[in-house]
């Protein structure tokens, strides 16, 4: 369960901390829309940075450097606006004289298996083809080993724990990776032929395992 967010102006562009008073405020405001929200179901809180331009609006324009485009200050609702921003950007490219042609190697849409959404027959067929789809790794979100292996070997490989989580969701559920985390780490190490200690969370040096406590 996620309730929120609020919005605050802050000076530190790296500050993604959450604060009790803001959570209380969100709780108070949320209860105006929905009665009896069960906040005990809330398992994690986040904060993110919205890019605020000094013009109070999105900037979508060719910069003073010909052929260099600014698509900037994309604050809320930048996600909902993304398709429209894309069309505006294409128009900008056209009017700026760019020579646009369709790539023949462009693949759309991305194909990946969402095992839990398959019918019983499709599941059985998938498992018969590859028994890794029969091994449930993330029990909360019902993500199979097959989906994790697929995510690791996509053209842009998922090589960290968070990369795998973003592509196919293991660790996004109730236990937040308490059960599946070590298993996902083992699968990444095996698939990429790495030492398990070199499988990191996300950024450089975000090590999860450093040494063995006992043999
Ligand atoms: C709390 C919150 C709630 C929001 N709610 C909504 C909503 O309900 N609806 C809505 O439409 N929008 C919402 N937004 C806004 C929306 O998330 C943004 O407008 C949108 O994500 C902007 O997209 P973007 O691609 O411009 O930037 P981003 O999504 O920020 O993508 C930029 C990417 O660049 C990467 N990056 C940064 N620096 C580097 C570097 N040096 N090298 C390589 N990669 C780099 C970042 O890791 C990031 O993945 C919300 C934002 C926040 C923070």
Coordinates of C-alpha atoms and ligand atoms in Angstrom, one line a residue:
X1 CA 0.0 0.0 0.0
X2 CA 1.4 3.4 -1.0
X3 CA -0.3 6.6 0.1
X4 CA 0.9 10.0 -1.1
X5 CA 3.0 11.8 -2.1
X6 CA 3.3 15.4 -0.9
X7 CA 5.6 17.9 -2.4
X8 CA 8.2 20.2 -0.7
X9 CA 10.7 22.6 -2.0
X10 CA 14.2 21.6 -0.9
X11 CA 17.7 22.8 -1.7
X12 CA 19.6 19.5 -1.5
X13 CA 19.0 17.8 -4.8
X14 CA 20.2 14.5 -3.4
X15 CA 17.9 14.4 -0.3
X16 CA 15.5 11.5 -0.6
X17 CA 14.9 11.1 3.1
X18 CA 11.4 10.6 4.4
X19 CA 10.1 12.4 7.5
X20 CA 7.6 11.4 10.2
X21 CA 5.8 14.8 10.1
X22 CA 5.3 14.5 6.3
X23 CA 4.0 11.0 6.6
X24 CA 1.6 12.2 9.3
X25 CA 0.5 15.0 6.9
X26 CA -0.1 12.4 4.1
X27 CA -2.0 10.2 6.5
X28 CA -4.2 13.2 7.5
X29 CA -4.8 14.3 3.9
X30 CA -5.3 10.8 2.6
X31 CA -8.1 10.1 5.1
X32 CA -10.1 13.0 3.5
X33 CA -10.4 10.9 0.3
X34 CA -10.6 7.4 1.8
X35 CA -11.9 6.5 5.2
X36 CA -10.2 3.9 7.3
X37 CA -7.0 3.4 5.3
X38 CA -5.2 0.5 6.9
X39 CA -1.7 2.0 7.3
X40 CA -0.4 -1.2 8.8
X41 CA -0.4 -2.5 5.2
X42 CA 2.1 0.1 4.3
X43 CA 5.5 -1.6 4.3
X44 CA 7.8 0.9 2.8
X45 CA 8.0 4.7 2.2
X46 CA 9.9 6.5 -0.5
X47 CA 10.8 10.1 -1.5
X48 CA 12.0 11.2 -4.9
X49 CA 13.2 14.4 -6.4
X50 CA 11.1 16.3 -9.0
X51 CA 13.1 18.4 -11.4
X52 CA 11.8 21.9 -11.0
X53 CA 12.7 24.4 -13.7
X54 CA 12.9 28.1 -13.0
X55 CA 10.1 28.7 -15.5
X56 CA 7.5 26.8 -13.6
X57 CA 6.8 24.5 -16.5
X58 CA 8.3 21.7 -18.6
X59 CA 11.1 22.9 -21.0
X60 CA 10.8 21.3 -24.4
X61 CA 12.8 23.2 -27.0
X62 CA 15.8 23.4 -29.2
X63 CA 18.6 25.0 -27.2
X64 CA 20.7 27.9 -28.4
X65 CA 23.0 25.2 -29.8
X66 CA 21.5 24.1 -33.1
X67 CA 20.6 20.4 -33.0
X68 CA 20.8 20.2 -29.2
X69 CA 17.4 19.8 -27.5
X70 CA 16.4 20.5 -23.9
X71 CA 13.7 18.3 -22.5
X72 CA 14.1 19.4 -18.9
X73 CA 12.3 20.3 -15.7
X74 CA 10.0 17.3 -16.2
X75 CA 8.3 17.4 -12.8
X76 CA 4.9 15.9 -12.1
X77 CA 2.9 14.9 -14.1
X78 CA 6.0 14.0 -16.3
X79 CA 5.2 10.3 -16.3
X80 CA 1.6 10.8 -17.7
X81 CA 2.9 13.5 -20.0
X82 CA 5.8 11.4 -21.4
X83 CA 3.9 10.1 -24.6
X84 CA 2.9 13.7 -25.4
X85 CA 6.4 15.0 -24.7
X86 CA 7.7 12.4 -27.1
X87 CA 5.4 13.6 -29.9
X88 CA 6.4 17.2 -29.2
X89 CA 10.1 16.2 -29.3
X90 CA 9.6 14.4 -32.7
X91 CA 7.9 17.6 -34.1
X92 CA 10.9 19.7 -32.8
X93 CA 13.3 17.3 -34.5
X94 CA 11.3 17.5 -37.8
X95 CA 11.1 21.3 -37.8
X96 CA 14.8 21.6 -36.9
X97 CA 15.5 19.7 -40.2
X98 CA 16.6 16.4 -38.8
X99 CA 16.5 13.5 -41.3
X100 CA 14.2 11.0 -39.6
X101 CA 13.7 7.5 -40.8
X102 CA 12.2 4.4 -39.1
X103 CA 14.9 1.9 -37.9
X104 CA 14.3 -1.5 -39.3
X105 CA 15.9 -3.1 -36.2
X106 CA 13.6 -1.4 -33.7
X107 CA 11.7 -3.9 -31.6
X108 CA 8.4 -3.1 -30.1
X109 CA 6.8 -4.0 -27.8
X110 CA 9.3 -5.7 -25.5
X111 CA 8.5 -9.3 -25.1
X112 CA 8.9 -10.9 -21.7
X113 CA 7.0 -13.5 -19.8
X114 CA 4.6 -12.5 -17.0
X115 CA 4.2 -16.0 -15.7
X116 CA 1.5 -15.3 -13.1
X117 CA -0.7 -13.8 -15.8
X118 CA -0.6 -16.9 -18.0
X119 CA -3.5 -19.3 -18.2
X120 CA -3.1 -22.7 -16.6
X121 CA -2.5 -24.3 -20.0
X122 CA 0.1 -21.6 -21.0
X123 CA 1.9 -22.1 -17.6
X124 CA 2.1 -25.9 -18.2
X125 CA 3.4 -25.3 -21.7
X126 CA 6.0 -22.8 -20.5
X127 CA 7.2 -25.2 -17.7
X128 CA 7.4 -28.1 -20.2
X129 CA 9.6 -25.9 -22.5
X130 CA 11.8 -24.7 -19.6
X131 CA 11.5 -26.1 -16.1
X132 CA 12.9 -22.8 -14.6
X133 CA 9.4 -21.4 -15.0
X134 CA 8.3 -24.0 -12.6
X135 CA 10.5 -22.7 -9.8
X136 CA 8.9 -19.9 -7.8
X137 CA 11.7 -17.6 -6.5
X138 CA 9.7 -14.6 -5.3
X139 CA 6.7 -16.0 -3.4
X140 CA 5.1 -12.6 -2.7
X141 CA 4.9 -11.4 -6.3
X142 CA 5.0 -14.9 -7.8
X143 CA 8.1 -14.4 -10.0
X144 CA 9.7 -17.5 -11.4
X145 CA 13.4 -18.3 -12.0
X146 CA 12.7 -18.3 -15.7
X147 CA 11.6 -14.7 -15.6
X148 CA 14.6 -13.7 -13.6
X149 CA 17.0 -15.4 -16.1
X150 CA 15.2 -13.7 -19.0
X151 CA 15.6 -10.3 -17.3
X152 CA 19.4 -11.0 -16.8
X153 CA 19.9 -11.9 -20.4
X154 CA 17.9 -9.1 -22.1
X155 CA 19.8 -7.1 -24.7
X156 CA 20.5 -4.6 -22.0
X157 CA 21.5 -7.0 -19.2
X158 CA 20.2 -6.7 -15.7
X159 CA 23.4 -7.4 -13.7
X160 CA 22.5 -6.0 -10.2
X161 CA 19.8 -6.9 -7.6
X162 CA 17.9 -3.7 -8.2
X163 CA 18.2 -4.0 -12.0
X164 CA 16.5 -7.4 -11.8
X165 CA 13.9 -6.0 -9.4
X166 CA 13.0 -3.2 -11.8
X167 CA 12.7 -5.5 -14.8
X168 CA 10.6 -8.3 -13.3
X169 CA 9.8 -7.3 -9.6
X170 CA 11.3 -10.0 -7.3
X171 CA 11.6 -8.3 -3.9
X172 CA 8.7 -5.8 -4.5
X173 CA 6.2 -7.7 -2.4
X174 CA 5.3 -8.1 1.3
X175 CA 8.7 -9.5 2.4
X176 CA 10.7 -7.0 0.4
X177 CA 13.2 -9.6 -0.7
X178 CA 13.7 -11.3 2.7
X179 CA 13.0 -14.7 1.1
X180 CA 14.0 -14.2 -2.6
X181 CA 16.9 -11.8 -2.2
X182 CA 19.7 -14.4 -1.6
X183 CA 18.2 -16.7 -4.3
X184 CA 18.1 -13.8 -6.9
X185 CA 21.8 -13.1 -5.9
X186 CA 22.7 -16.7 -6.6
X187 CA 21.0 -16.7 -9.9
X188 CA 22.7 -13.5 -11.1
X189 CA 26.1 -15.0 -10.0
X190 CA 25.4 -18.2 -11.8
X191 CA 24.1 -16.7 -15.0
X192 CA 26.9 -14.1 -15.3
X193 CA 29.6 -16.4 -14.1
X194 CA 30.5 -14.1 -11.2
X195 CA 31.6 -14.6 -7.7
X196 CA 28.4 -14.1 -5.5
X197 CA 30.3 -11.5 -3.5
X198 CA 30.5 -9.4 -6.7
X199 CA 26.8 -9.3 -7.2
X200 CA 25.9 -5.8 -5.9
X201 CA 22.7 -4.1 -4.9
X202 CA 22.8 -1.2 -7.4
X203 CA 25.6 1.3 -7.6
X204 CA 29.3 0.8 -7.4
X205 CA 30.5 -0.6 -4.0
X206 CA 26.9 -1.4 -2.9
X207 CA 28.1 -4.8 -1.7
X208 CA 25.7 -7.1 0.0
X209 CA 28.1 -9.9 1.0
X210 CA 31.6 -9.1 2.0
X211 CA 33.0 -12.2 3.7
X212 CA 32.0 -15.6 5.2
X213 CA 31.3 -15.7 8.9
X214 CA 32.0 -19.4 9.2
X215 CA 32.9 -22.2 6.8
Ligands
LIG1 C1 7.2 11.5 -5.4 C2 6.9 11.7 -6.9 C3 5.6 11.5 -7.3 C4 5.4 11.6 -8.7 N1 4.1 11.3 -9.1 C5 3.8 11.4 -10.4 C6 2.5 11.1 -10.9 O1 1.6 10.7 -10.1 N2 2.2 11.2 -12.2 C7 3.2 11.7 -13.1 O2 2.8 11.8 -14.2 N3 4.4 12.0 -12.7 C8 4.7 11.9 -11.3 N4 6.0 12.2 -10.9 C9 6.9 12.8 -11.9 C10 7.6 11.8 -12.7 O3 8.2 10.7 -11.9 C11 8.7 12.5 -13.5 O4 8.2 13.6 -14.2 C12 9.4 11.6 -14.6 O5 9.9 10.4 -13.9 C13 10.5 12.3 -15.3 O6 11.0 11.5 -16.3 P1 12.4 11.7 -16.9 O7 12.7 10.6 -17.8 O8 12.5 13.1 -17.3 O9 13.4 11.6 -15.6 P2 13.7 10.4 -14.6 O10 12.5 9.5 -14.6 O11 14.2 11.0 -13.4 O12 14.9 9.6 -15.4 C14 16.2 10.1 -15.4 C15 17.1 8.9 -15.4 O13 18.4 9.3 -15.6 C16 19.3 8.6 -14.7 N5 20.5 9.4 -14.6 C17 20.7 10.5 -13.9 N6 21.9 10.9 -14.0 C18 22.5 10.0 -14.8 C19 23.9 9.9 -15.3 N7 24.8 10.8 -15.0 N8 24.2 8.9 -16.0 C20 23.2 7.9 -16.3 N9 22.0 8.0 -15.9 C21 21.6 9.0 -15.1 C22 18.4 8.4 -13.4 O14 18.9 7.4 -12.6 C23 17.0 8.2 -14.0 O15 16.8 6.8 -14.2 C24 6.3 12.1 -9.6 C25 7.6 12.3 -9.1 C26 7.9 12.1 -7.8 C27 9.3 12.4 -7.3

